[in-house]
Amino acid sequence: MKLGQIIANALTAALVVWLLAIALLLFGRPLWPETKARMVILMPVDAMTTTSVEIDTHPNLPETFDVKLALPRPELQ
C-alpha cells in the first residue's frame, strides 16, 4: 500500500466513526433496541378501597371569600 492510500483509509475510518457518533447524538438512543423486561405487579384487592361510597355531588365551599388572603398572580416574563 502506498502512503496516500493509508492516509485515505484512516481518514475514511475516522469519518465513519464521526458520522456514527453524530447519528447517535442526534437520535439519542442506540440503533438497535435494548431488551427490557416488562413486569407488572398486581396488588391484592382490598374490599374497603374498592367499595362504592355515596358522596355529596356539591363541594363544600365557603359562602364568602376574603380577597385579601388570595396571593397575587405571578407576572409572566
JSON list of N, CA and C in Angstrom, two decimals:
[
{"chain": "A", "resi": 1, "resn": "MET", "atom": "N", "xyz": [0.84, -1.19, 0.00]},
{"chain": "A", "resi": 1, "resn": "MET", "atom": "CA", "xyz": [0.00, 0.00, 0.00]},
{"chain": "A", "resi": 1, "resn": "MET", "atom": "C", "xyz": [0.88, 1.25, 0.00]},
{"chain": "A", "resi": 2, "resn": "LYS", "atom": "N", "xyz": [0.41, 2.22, -0.67]},
{"chain": "A", "resi": 2, "resn": "LYS", "atom": "CA", "xyz": [1.12, 3.49, -0.71]},
{"chain": "A", "resi": 2, "resn": "LYS", "atom": "C", "xyz": [0.69, 4.35, 0.48]},
{"chain": "A", "resi": 3, "resn": "LEU", "atom": "N", "xyz": [1.50, 5.33, 0.78]},
{"chain": "A", "resi": 3, "resn": "LEU", "atom": "CA", "xyz": [1.22, 6.22, 1.91]},
{"chain": "A", "resi": 3, "resn": "LEU", "atom": "C", "xyz": [-0.10, 6.97, 1.72]},
{"chain": "A", "resi": 4, "resn": "GLY", "atom": "N", "xyz": [-0.40, 7.37, 0.51]},
{"chain": "A", "resi": 4, "resn": "GLY", "atom": "CA", "xyz": [-1.65, 8.08, 0.24]},
{"chain": "A", "resi": 4, "resn": "GLY", "atom": "C", "xyz": [-2.87, 7.22, 0.50]},
{"chain": "A", "resi": 5, "resn": "GLN", "atom": "N", "xyz": [-2.80, 5.93, 0.17]},
{"chain": "A", "resi": 5, "resn": "GLN", "atom": "CA", "xyz": [-3.92, 5.02, 0.42]},
{"chain": "A", "resi": 5, "resn": "GLN", "atom": "C", "xyz": [-4.11, 4.78, 1.92]},
{"chain": "A", "resi": 6, "resn": "ILE", "atom": "N", "xyz": [-3.01, 4.69, 2.66]},
{"chain": "A", "resi": 6, "resn": "ILE", "atom": "CA", "xyz": [-3.10, 4.50, 4.11]},
{"chain": "A", "resi": 6, "resn": "ILE", "atom": "C", "xyz": [-3.76, 5.71, 4.76]},
{"chain": "A", "resi": 7, "resn": "ILE", "atom": "N", "xyz": [-3.36, 6.89, 4.33]},
{"chain": "A", "resi": 7, "resn": "ILE", "atom": "CA", "xyz": [-3.96, 8.11, 4.88]},
{"chain": "A", "resi": 7, "resn": "ILE", "atom": "C", "xyz": [-5.44, 8.20, 4.51]},
{"chain": "A", "resi": 8, "resn": "ALA", "atom": "N", "xyz": [-5.78, 7.85, 3.27]},
{"chain": "A", "resi": 8, "resn": "ALA", "atom": "CA", "xyz": [-7.18, 7.90, 2.83]},
{"chain": "A", "resi": 8, "resn": "ALA", "atom": "C", "xyz": [-8.02, 6.90, 3.62]},
{"chain": "A", "resi": 9, "resn": "ASN", "atom": "N", "xyz": [-7.52, 5.70, 3.84]},
{"chain": "A", "resi": 9, "resn": "ASN", "atom": "CA", "xyz": [-8.26, 4.71, 4.62]},
{"chain": "A", "resi": 9, "resn": "ASN", "atom": "C", "xyz": [-8.44, 5.15, 6.06]},
{"chain": "A", "resi": 10, "resn": "ALA", "atom": "N", "xyz": [-7.43, 5.75, 6.67]},
{"chain": "A", "resi": 10, "resn": "ALA", "atom": "CA", "xyz": [-7.53, 6.23, 8.05]},
{"chain": "A", "resi": 10, "resn": "ALA", "atom": "C", "xyz": [-8.55, 7.35, 8.15]},
{"chain": "A", "resi": 11, "resn": "LEU", "atom": "N", "xyz": [-8.53, 8.27, 7.20]},
{"chain": "A", "resi": 11, "resn": "LEU", "atom": "CA", "xyz": [-9.50, 9.37, 7.21]},
{"chain": "A", "resi": 11, "resn": "LEU", "atom": "C", "xyz": [-10.92, 8.86, 6.97]},
{"chain": "A", "resi": 12, "resn": "THR", "atom": "N", "xyz": [-11.06, 7.85, 6.11]},
{"chain": "A", "resi": 12, "resn": "THR", "atom": "CA", "xyz": [-12.39, 7.28, 5.87]},
{"chain": "A", "resi": 12, "resn": "THR", "atom": "C", "xyz": [-12.92, 6.60, 7.13]},
{"chain": "A", "resi": 13, "resn": "ALA", "atom": "N", "xyz": [-12.06, 5.86, 7.81]},
{"chain": "A", "resi": 13, "resn": "ALA", "atom": "CA", "xyz": [-12.49, 5.21, 9.06]},
{"chain": "A", "resi": 13, "resn": "ALA", "atom": "C", "xyz": [-12.86, 6.25, 10.10]},
{"chain": "A", "resi": 14, "resn": "ALA", "atom": "N", "xyz": [-12.10, 7.34, 10.21]},
{"chain": "A", "resi": 14, "resn": "ALA", "atom": "CA", "xyz": [-12.41, 8.39, 11.16]},
{"chain": "A", "resi": 14, "resn": "ALA", "atom": "C", "xyz": [-13.74, 9.07, 10.80]},
{"chain": "A", "resi": 15, "resn": "LEU", "atom": "N", "xyz": [-13.99, 9.25, 9.50]},
{"chain": "A", "resi": 15, "resn": "LEU", "atom": "CA", "xyz": [-15.24, 9.87, 9.06]},
{"chain": "A", "resi": 15, "resn": "LEU", "atom": "C", "xyz": [-16.44, 8.98, 9.40]},
{"chain": "A", "resi": 16, "resn": "VAL", "atom": "N", "xyz": [-16.31, 7.66, 9.23]},
{"chain": "A", "resi": 16, "resn": "VAL", "atom": "CA", "xyz": [-17.40, 6.75, 9.55]},
{"chain": "A", "resi": 16, "resn": "VAL", "atom": "C", "xyz": [-17.68, 6.77, 11.05]},
{"chain": "A", "resi": 17, "resn": "VAL", "atom": "N", "xyz": [-16.64, 6.76, 11.87]},
{"chain": "A", "resi": 17, "resn": "VAL", "atom": "CA", "xyz": [-16.82, 6.81, 13.32]},
{"chain": "A", "resi": 17, "resn": "VAL", "atom": "C", "xyz": [-17.48, 8.13, 13.71]},
{"chain": "A", "resi": 18, "resn": "TRP", "atom": "N", "xyz": [-17.06, 9.23, 13.11]},
{"chain": "A", "resi": 18, "resn": "TRP", "atom": "CA", "xyz": [-17.62, 10.55, 13.41]},
{"chain": "A", "resi": 18, "resn": "TRP", "atom": "C", "xyz": [-19.10, 10.61, 13.02]},
{"chain": "A", "resi": 19, "resn": "LEU", "atom": "N", "xyz": [-19.45, 10.08, 11.85]},
{"chain": "A", "resi": 19, "resn": "LEU", "atom": "CA", "xyz": [-20.85, 10.09, 11.42]},
{"chain": "A", "resi": 19, "resn": "LEU", "atom": "C", "xyz": [-21.72, 9.22, 12.32]},
{"chain": "A", "resi": 20, "resn": "LEU", "atom": "N", "xyz": [-21.20, 8.08, 12.75]},
{"chain": "A", "resi": 20, "resn": "LEU", "atom": "CA", "xyz": [-21.95, 7.22, 13.66]},
{"chain": "A", "resi": 20, "resn": "LEU", "atom": "C", "xyz": [-22.18, 7.91, 15.01]},
{"chain": "A", "resi": 21, "resn": "ALA", "atom": "N", "xyz": [-21.16, 8.60, 15.51]},
{"chain": "A", "resi": 21, "resn": "ALA", "atom": "CA", "xyz": [-21.31, 9.32, 16.78]},
{"chain": "A", "resi": 21, "resn": "ALA", "atom": "C", "xyz": [-22.34, 10.45, 16.65]},
{"chain": "A", "resi": 22, "resn": "ILE", "atom": "N", "xyz": [-22.32, 11.17, 15.55]},
{"chain": "A", "resi": 22, "resn": "ILE", "atom": "CA", "xyz": [-23.29, 12.25, 15.32]},
{"chain": "A", "resi": 22, "resn": "ILE", "atom": "C", "xyz": [-24.71, 11.67, 15.23]},
{"chain": "A", "resi": 23, "resn": "ALA", "atom": "N", "xyz": [-24.87, 10.53, 14.55]},
{"chain": "A", "resi": 23, "resn": "ALA", "atom": "CA", "xyz": [-26.20, 9.92, 14.43]},
{"chain": "A", "resi": 23, "resn": "ALA", "atom": "C", "xyz": [-26.72, 9.50, 15.80]},
{"chain": "A", "resi": 24, "resn": "LEU", "atom": "N", "xyz": [-25.85, 8.93, 16.63]},
{"chain": "A", "resi": 24, "resn": "LEU", "atom": "CA", "xyz": [-26.29, 8.52, 17.96]},
{"chain": "A", "resi": 24, "resn": "LEU", "atom": "C", "xyz": [-26.63, 9.73, 18.82]},
{"chain": "A", "resi": 25, "resn": "LEU", "atom": "N", "xyz": [-25.89, 10.82, 18.69]},
{"chain": "A", "resi": 25, "resn": "LEU", "atom": "CA", "xyz": [-26.20, 12.02, 19.46]},
{"chain": "A", "resi": 25, "resn": "LEU", "atom": "C", "xyz": [-27.51, 12.67, 19.00]},
{"chain": "A", "resi": 26, "resn": "LEU", "atom": "N", "xyz": [-27.77, 12.63, 17.71]},
{"chain": "A", "resi": 26, "resn": "LEU", "atom": "CA", "xyz": [-28.99, 13.25, 17.19]},
{"chain": "A", "resi": 26, "resn": "LEU", "atom": "C", "xyz": [-30.24, 12.46, 17.60]},
{"chain": "A", "resi": 27, "resn": "PHE", "atom": "N", "xyz": [-30.18, 11.15, 17.50]},
{"chain": "A", "resi": 27, "resn": "PHE", "atom": "CA", "xyz": [-31.36, 10.36, 17.81]},
{"chain": "A", "resi": 27, "resn": "PHE", "atom": "C", "xyz": [-31.48, 10.04, 19.29]},
{"chain": "A", "resi": 28, "resn": "GLY", "atom": "N", "xyz": [-30.41, 10.14, 20.05]},
{"chain": "A", "resi": 28, "resn": "GLY", "atom": "CA", "xyz": [-30.46, 9.97, 21.49]},
{"chain": "A", "resi": 28, "resn": "GLY", "atom": "C", "xyz": [-30.67, 8.54, 21.97]},
{"chain": "A", "resi": 29, "resn": "ARG", "atom": "N", "xyz": [-30.53, 7.59, 21.11]},
{"chain": "A", "resi": 29, "resn": "ARG", "atom": "CA", "xyz": [-30.68, 6.19, 21.51]},
{"chain": "A", "resi": 29, "resn": "ARG", "atom": "C", "xyz": [-29.85, 5.33, 20.55]},
{"chain": "A", "resi": 30, "resn": "PRO", "atom": "N", "xyz": [-29.54, 4.11, 20.94]},
{"chain": "A", "resi": 30, "resn": "PRO", "atom": "CA", "xyz": [-28.76, 3.25, 20.05]},
{"chain": "A", "resi": 30, "resn": "PRO", "atom": "C", "xyz": [-29.55, 2.83, 18.82]},
{"chain": "A", "resi": 31, "resn": "LEU", "atom": "N", "xyz": [-28.87, 2.34, 17.81]},
{"chain": "A", "resi": 31, "resn": "LEU", "atom": "CA", "xyz": [-29.54, 1.95, 16.58]},
{"chain": "A", "resi": 31, "resn": "LEU", "atom": "C", "xyz": [-30.38, 0.70, 16.75]},
{"chain": "A", "resi": 32, "resn": "TRP", "atom": "N", "xyz": [-30.02, -0.18, 17.67]},
{"chain": "A", "resi": 32, "resn": "TRP", "atom": "CA", "xyz": [-30.80, -1.38, 17.94]},
{"chain": "A", "resi": 32, "resn": "TRP", "atom": "C", "xyz": [-31.49, -1.23, 19.29]},
{"chain": "A", "resi": 33, "resn": "PRO", "atom": "N", "xyz": [-32.70, -1.74, 19.42]},
{"chain": "A", "resi": 33, "resn": "PRO", "atom": "CA", "xyz": [-33.44, -1.56, 20.69]},
{"chain": "A", "resi": 33, "resn": "PRO", "atom": "C", "xyz": [-32.85, -2.42, 21.80]},
{"chain": "A", "resi": 34, "resn": "GLU", "atom": "N", "xyz": [-32.91, -1.89, 23.01]},
{"chain": "A", "resi": 34, "resn": "GLU", "atom": "CA", "xyz": [-32.47, -2.64, 24.17]},
{"chain": "A", "resi": 34, "resn": "GLU", "atom": "C", "xyz": [-33.58, -3.58, 24.61]},
{"chain": "A", "resi": 35, "resn": "THR", "atom": "N", "xyz": [-33.20, -4.74, 25.06]},
{"chain": "A", "resi": 35, "resn": "THR", "atom": "CA", "xyz": [-34.20, -5.68, 25.55]},
{"chain": "A", "resi": 35, "resn": "THR", "atom": "C", "xyz": [-34.47, -5.36, 27.01]},
{"chain": "A", "resi": 36, "resn": "LYS", "atom": "N", "xyz": [-35.73, -5.15, 27.31]},
{"chain": "A", "resi": 36, "resn": "LYS", "atom": "CA", "xyz": [-36.14, -4.81, 28.67]},
{"chain": "A", "resi": 36, "resn": "LYS", "atom": "C", "xyz": [-37.23, -5.76, 29.11]},
{"chain": "A", "resi": 37, "resn": "ALA", "atom": "N", "xyz": [-37.18, -6.15, 30.34]},
{"chain": "A", "resi": 37, "resn": "ALA", "atom": "CA", "xyz": [-38.24, -6.98, 30.90]},
{"chain": "A", "resi": 37, "resn": "ALA", "atom": "C", "xyz": [-39.35, -6.06, 31.40]},
{"chain": "A", "resi": 38, "resn": "ARG", "atom": "N", "xyz": [-40.54, -6.33, 30.99]},
{"chain": "A", "resi": 38, "resn": "ARG", "atom": "CA", "xyz": [-41.69, -5.54, 31.45]},
{"chain": "A", "resi": 38, "resn": "ARG", "atom": "C", "xyz": [-42.47, -6.38, 32.44]},
{"chain": "A", "resi": 39, "resn": "MET", "atom": "N", "xyz": [-42.48, -5.92, 33.67]},
{"chain": "A", "resi": 39, "resn": "MET", "atom": "CA", "xyz": [-43.10, -6.68, 34.74]},
{"chain": "A", "resi": 39, "resn": "MET", "atom": "C", "xyz": [-44.22, -5.84, 35.36]},
{"chain": "A", "resi": 40, "resn": "VAL", "atom": "N", "xyz": [-45.32, -6.47, 35.60]},
{"chain": "A", "resi": 40, "resn": "VAL", "atom": "CA", "xyz": [-46.45, -5.81, 36.24]},
{"chain": "A", "resi": 40, "resn": "VAL", "atom": "C", "xyz": [-46.72, -6.53, 37.55]},
{"chain": "A", "resi": 41, "resn": "ILE", "atom": "N", "xyz": [-46.75, -5.77, 38.62]},
{"chain": "A", "resi": 41, "resn": "ILE", "atom": "CA", "xyz": [-47.02, -6.34, 39.93]},
{"chain": "A", "resi": 41, "resn": "ILE", "atom": "C", "xyz": [-48.48, -6.06, 40.27]},
{"chain": "A", "resi": 42, "resn": "LEU", "atom": "N", "xyz": [-49.25, -7.10, 40.43]},
{"chain": "A", "resi": 42, "resn": "LEU", "atom": "CA", "xyz": [-50.66, -6.96, 40.77]},
{"chain": "A", "resi": 42, "resn": "LEU", "atom": "C", "xyz": [-50.82, -7.02, 42.28]},
{"chain": "A", "resi": 43, "resn": "MET", "atom": "N", "xyz": [-51.38, -5.98, 42.83]},
{"chain": "A", "resi": 43, "resn": "MET", "atom": "CA", "xyz": [-51.59, -5.92, 44.27]},
{"chain": "A", "resi": 43, "resn": "MET", "atom": "C", "xyz": [-52.88, -6.65, 44.61]},
{"chain": "A", "resi": 44, "resn": "PRO", "atom": "N", "xyz": [-52.96, -7.23, 45.80]},
{"chain": "A", "resi": 44, "resn": "PRO", "atom": "CA", "xyz": [-54.21, -7.90, 46.18]},
{"chain": "A", "resi": 44, "resn": "PRO", "atom": "C", "xyz": [-55.34, -6.88, 46.33]},
{"chain": "A", "resi": 45, "resn": "VAL", "atom": "N", "xyz": [-56.53, -7.31, 46.01]},
{"chain": "A", "resi": 45, "resn": "VAL", "atom": "CA", "xyz": [-57.69, -6.43, 46.06]},
{"chain": "A", "resi": 45, "resn": "VAL", "atom": "C", "xyz": [-58.13, -6.26, 47.51]},
{"chain": "A", "resi": 46, "resn": "ASP", "atom": "N", "xyz": [-58.30, -4.99, 47.91]},
{"chain": "A", "resi": 46, "resn": "ASP", "atom": "CA", "xyz": [-58.78, -4.70, 49.25]},
{"chain": "A", "resi": 46, "resn": "ASP", "atom": "C", "xyz": [-60.25, -4.31, 49.14]},
{"chain": "A", "resi": 47, "resn": "ALA", "atom": "N", "xyz": [-61.11, -5.00, 49.85]},
{"chain": "A", "resi": 47, "resn": "ALA", "atom": "CA", "xyz": [-62.55, -4.77, 49.73]},
{"chain": "A", "resi": 47, "resn": "ALA", "atom": "C", "xyz": [-62.95, -3.38, 50.18]},
{"chain": "A", "resi": 48, "resn": "MET", "atom": "N", "xyz": [-62.23, -2.79, 51.14]},
{"chain": "A", "resi": 48, "resn": "MET", "atom": "CA", "xyz": [-62.62, -1.49, 51.65]},
{"chain": "A", "resi": 48, "resn": "MET", "atom": "C", "xyz": [-62.29, -0.37, 50.66]},
{"chain": "A", "resi": 49, "resn": "THR", "atom": "N", "xyz": [-61.23, -0.51, 49.89]},
{"chain": "A", "resi": 49, "resn": "THR", "atom": "CA", "xyz": [-60.87, 0.56, 48.96]},
{"chain": "A", "resi": 49, "resn": "THR", "atom": "C", "xyz": [-61.60, 0.45, 47.64]},
{"chain": "A", "resi": 50, "resn": "THR", "atom": "N", "xyz": [-62.17, -0.70, 47.34]},
{"chain": "A", "resi": 50, "resn": "THR", "atom": "CA", "xyz": [-62.86, -0.86, 46.07]},
{"chain": "A", "resi": 50, "resn": "THR", "atom": "C", "xyz": [-64.37, -0.73, 46.19]},
{"chain": "A", "resi": 51, "resn": "THR", "atom": "N", "xyz": [-64.88, -0.55, 47.39]},
{"chain": "A", "resi": 51, "resn": "THR", "atom": "CA", "xyz": [-66.33, -0.44, 47.54]},
{"chain": "A", "resi": 51, "resn": "THR", "atom": "C", "xyz": [-66.80, 0.95, 47.12]},
{"chain": "A", "resi": 52, "resn": "SER", "atom": "N", "xyz": [-68.01, 1.03, 46.74]},
{"chain": "A", "resi": 52, "resn": "SER", "atom": "CA", "xyz": [-68.61, 2.29, 46.32]},
{"chain": "A", "resi": 52, "resn": "SER", "atom": "C", "xyz": [-69.18, 3.00, 47.55]},
{"chain": "A", "resi": 53, "resn": "VAL", "atom": "N", "xyz": [-68.92, 4.30, 47.64]},
{"chain": "A", "resi": 53, "resn": "VAL", "atom": "CA", "xyz": [-69.48, 5.08, 48.74]},
{"chain": "A", "resi": 53, "resn": "VAL", "atom": "C", "xyz": [-70.28, 6.22, 48.16]},
{"chain": "A", "resi": 54, "resn": "GLU", "atom": "N", "xyz": [-71.27, 6.65, 48.90]},
{"chain": "A", "resi": 54, "resn": "GLU", "atom": "CA", "xyz": [-72.11, 7.75, 48.43]},
{"chain": "A", "resi": 54, "resn": "GLU", "atom": "C", "xyz": [-71.52, 9.05, 48.95]},
{"chain": "A", "resi": 55, "resn": "ILE", "atom": "N", "xyz": [-71.29, 10.00, 48.04]},
{"chain": "A", "resi": 55, "resn": "ILE", "atom": "CA", "xyz": [-70.74, 11.30, 48.42]},
{"chain": "A", "resi": 55, "resn": "ILE", "atom": "C", "xyz": [-71.67, 12.40, 47.93]},
{"chain": "A", "resi": 56, "resn": "ASP", "atom": "N", "xyz": [-71.50, 13.58, 48.50]},
{"chain": "A", "resi": 56, "resn": "ASP", "atom": "CA", "xyz": [-72.28, 14.73, 48.05]},
{"chain": "A", "resi": 56, "resn": "ASP", "atom": "C", "xyz": [-71.82, 15.13, 46.65]},
{"chain": "A", "resi": 57, "resn": "THR", "atom": "N", "xyz": [-72.77, 15.54, 45.84]},
{"chain": "A", "resi": 57, "resn": "THR", "atom": "CA", "xyz": [-72.42, 15.95, 44.49]},
{"chain": "A", "resi": 57, "resn": "THR", "atom": "C", "xyz": [-71.94, 17.40, 44.44]},
{"chain": "A", "resi": 58, "resn": "HIS", "atom": "N", "xyz": [-72.22, 18.17, 45.49]},
{"chain": "A", "resi": 58, "resn": "HIS", "atom": "CA", "xyz": [-71.79, 19.55, 45.53]},
{"chain": "A", "resi": 58, "resn": "HIS", "atom": "C", "xyz": [-70.61, 19.69, 46.49]},
{"chain": "A", "resi": 59, "resn": "PRO", "atom": "N", "xyz": [-69.56, 20.42, 46.10]},
{"chain": "A", "resi": 59, "resn": "PRO", "atom": "CA", "xyz": [-68.42, 20.59, 47.00]},
{"chain": "A", "resi": 59, "resn": "PRO", "atom": "C", "xyz": [-68.79, 21.48, 48.18]},
{"chain": "A", "resi": 60, "resn": "ASN", "atom": "N", "xyz": [-68.11, 21.30, 49.27]},
{"chain": "A", "resi": 60, "resn": "ASN", "atom": "CA", "xyz": [-68.35, 22.08, 50.48]},
{"chain": "A", "resi": 60, "resn": "ASN", "atom": "C", "xyz": [-67.49, 23.34, 50.42]},
{"chain": "A", "resi": 61, "resn": "LEU", "atom": "N", "xyz": [-68.02, 24.41, 49.85]},
{"chain": "A", "resi": 61, "resn": "LEU", "atom": "CA", "xyz": [-67.28, 25.66, 49.69]},
{"chain": "A", "resi": 61, "resn": "LEU", "atom": "C", "xyz": [-67.84, 26.71, 50.65]},
{"chain": "A", "resi": 62, "resn": "PRO", "atom": "N", "xyz": [-66.99, 27.67, 51.05]},
{"chain": "A", "resi": 62, "resn": "PRO", "atom": "CA", "xyz": [-67.49, 28.73, 51.94]},
{"chain": "A", "resi": 62, "resn": "PRO", "atom": "C", "xyz": [-68.43, 29.67, 51.20]},
{"chain": "A", "resi": 63, "resn": "GLU", "atom": "N", "xyz": [-69.27, 30.33, 51.97]},
{"chain": "A", "resi": 63, "resn": "GLU", "atom": "CA", "xyz": [-70.24, 31.27, 51.37]},
{"chain": "A", "resi": 63, "resn": "GLU", "atom": "C", "xyz": [-69.54, 32.52, 50.85]},
{"chain": "A", "resi": 64, "resn": "THR", "atom": "N", "xyz": [-68.55, 33.01, 51.58]},
{"chain": "A", "resi": 64, "resn": "THR", "atom": "CA", "xyz": [-67.82, 34.21, 51.15]},
{"chain": "A", "resi": 64, "resn": "THR", "atom": "C", "xyz": [-66.34, 33.90, 51.10]},
{"chain": "A", "resi": 65, "resn": "PHE", "atom": "N", "xyz": [-65.61, 34.77, 50.39]},
{"chain": "A", "resi": 65, "resn": "PHE", "atom": "CA", "xyz": [-64.18, 34.57, 50.23]},
{"chain": "A", "resi": 65, "resn": "PHE", "atom": "C", "xyz": [-63.49, 35.90, 50.47]},
{"chain": "A", "resi": 66, "resn": "ASP", "atom": "N", "xyz": [-62.47, 35.91, 51.36]},
{"chain": "A", "resi": 66, "resn": "ASP", "atom": "CA", "xyz": [-61.72, 37.12, 51.65]},
{"chain": "A", "resi": 66, "resn": "ASP", "atom": "C", "xyz": [-60.63, 37.29, 50.60]},
{"chain": "A", "resi": 67, "resn": "VAL", "atom": "N", "xyz": [-60.75, 38.32, 49.77]},
{"chain": "A", "resi": 67, "resn": "VAL", "atom": "CA", "xyz": [-59.81, 38.54, 48.68]},
{"chain": "A", "resi": 67, "resn": "VAL", "atom": "C", "xyz": [-58.42, 38.89, 49.20]},
{"chain": "A", "resi": 68, "resn": "LYS", "atom": "N", "xyz": [-58.31, 39.43, 50.40]},
{"chain": "A", "resi": 68, "resn": "LYS", "atom": "CA", "xyz": [-57.01, 39.80, 50.96]},
{"chain": "A", "resi": 68, "resn": "LYS", "atom": "C", "xyz": [-56.14, 38.57, 51.22]},
{"chain": "A", "resi": 69, "resn": "LEU", "atom": "N", "xyz": [-56.76, 37.43, 51.41]},
{"chain": "A", "resi": 69, "resn": "LEU", "atom": "CA", "xyz": [-56.00, 36.20, 51.67]},
{"chain": "A", "resi": 69, "resn": "LEU", "atom": "C", "xyz": [-55.42, 35.59, 50.39]},
{"chain": "A", "resi": 70, "resn": "ALA", "atom": "N", "xyz": [-55.96, 35.96, 49.24]},
{"chain": "A", "resi": 70, "resn": "ALA", "atom": "CA", "xyz": [-55.50, 35.39, 47.97]},
{"chain": "A", "resi": 70, "resn": "ALA", "atom": "C", "xyz": [-54.17, 36.00, 47.57]},
{"chain": "A", "resi": 71, "resn": "LEU", "atom": "N", "xyz": [-53.27, 35.16, 47.06]},
{"chain": "A", "resi": 71, "resn": "LEU", "atom": "CA", "xyz": [-51.97, 35.66, 46.57]},
{"chain": "A", "resi": 71, "resn": "LEU", "atom": "C", "xyz": [-52.15, 36.24, 45.18]},
{"chain": "A", "resi": 72, "resn": "PRO", "atom": "N", "xyz": [-51.39, 37.28, 44.84]},
{"chain": "A", "resi": 72, "resn": "PRO", "atom": "CA", "xyz": [-51.49, 37.84, 43.50]},
{"chain": "A", "resi": 72, "resn": "PRO", "atom": "C", "xyz": [-50.93, 36.88, 42.46]},
{"chain": "A", "resi": 73, "resn": "ARG", "atom": "N", "xyz": [-51.42, 36.99, 41.25]},
{"chain": "A", "resi": 73, "resn": "ARG", "atom": "CA", "xyz": [-50.95, 36.15, 40.16]},
{"chain": "A", "resi": 73, "resn": "ARG", "atom": "C", "xyz": [-49.51, 36.54, 39.80]},
{"chain": "A", "resi": 74, "resn": "PRO", "atom": "N", "xyz": [-48.60, 35.58, 39.63]},
{"chain": "A", "resi": 74, "resn": "PRO", "atom": "CA", "xyz": [-47.22, 35.94, 39.27]},
{"chain": "A", "resi": 74, "resn": "PRO", "atom": "C", "xyz": [-47.16, 36.53, 37.86]},
{"chain": "A", "resi": 75, "resn": "GLU", "atom": "N", "xyz": [-46.23, 37.46, 37.68]},
{"chain": "A", "resi": 75, "resn": "GLU", "atom": "CA", "xyz": [-46.10, 38.11, 36.36]},
{"chain": "A", "resi": 75, "resn": "GLU", "atom": "C", "xyz": [-45.38, 37.20, 35.40]},
{"chain": "A", "resi": 76, "resn": "LEU", "atom": "N", "xyz": [-45.82, 37.23, 34.15]},
{"chain": "A", "resi": 76, "resn": "LEU", "atom": "CA", "xyz": [-45.16, 36.44, 33.10]},
{"chain": "A", "resi": 76, "resn": "LEU", "atom": "C", "xyz": [-43.93, 37.20, 32.63]},
{"chain": "A", "resi": 77, "resn": "GLN", "atom": "N", "xyz": [-42.87, 36.46, 32.41]},
{"chain": "A", "resi": 77, "resn": "GLN", "atom": "CA", "xyz": [-41.62, 37.11, 31.95]},
{"chain": "A", "resi": 77, "resn": "GLN", "atom": "C", "xyz": [-41.28, 36.68, 30.57]}
]
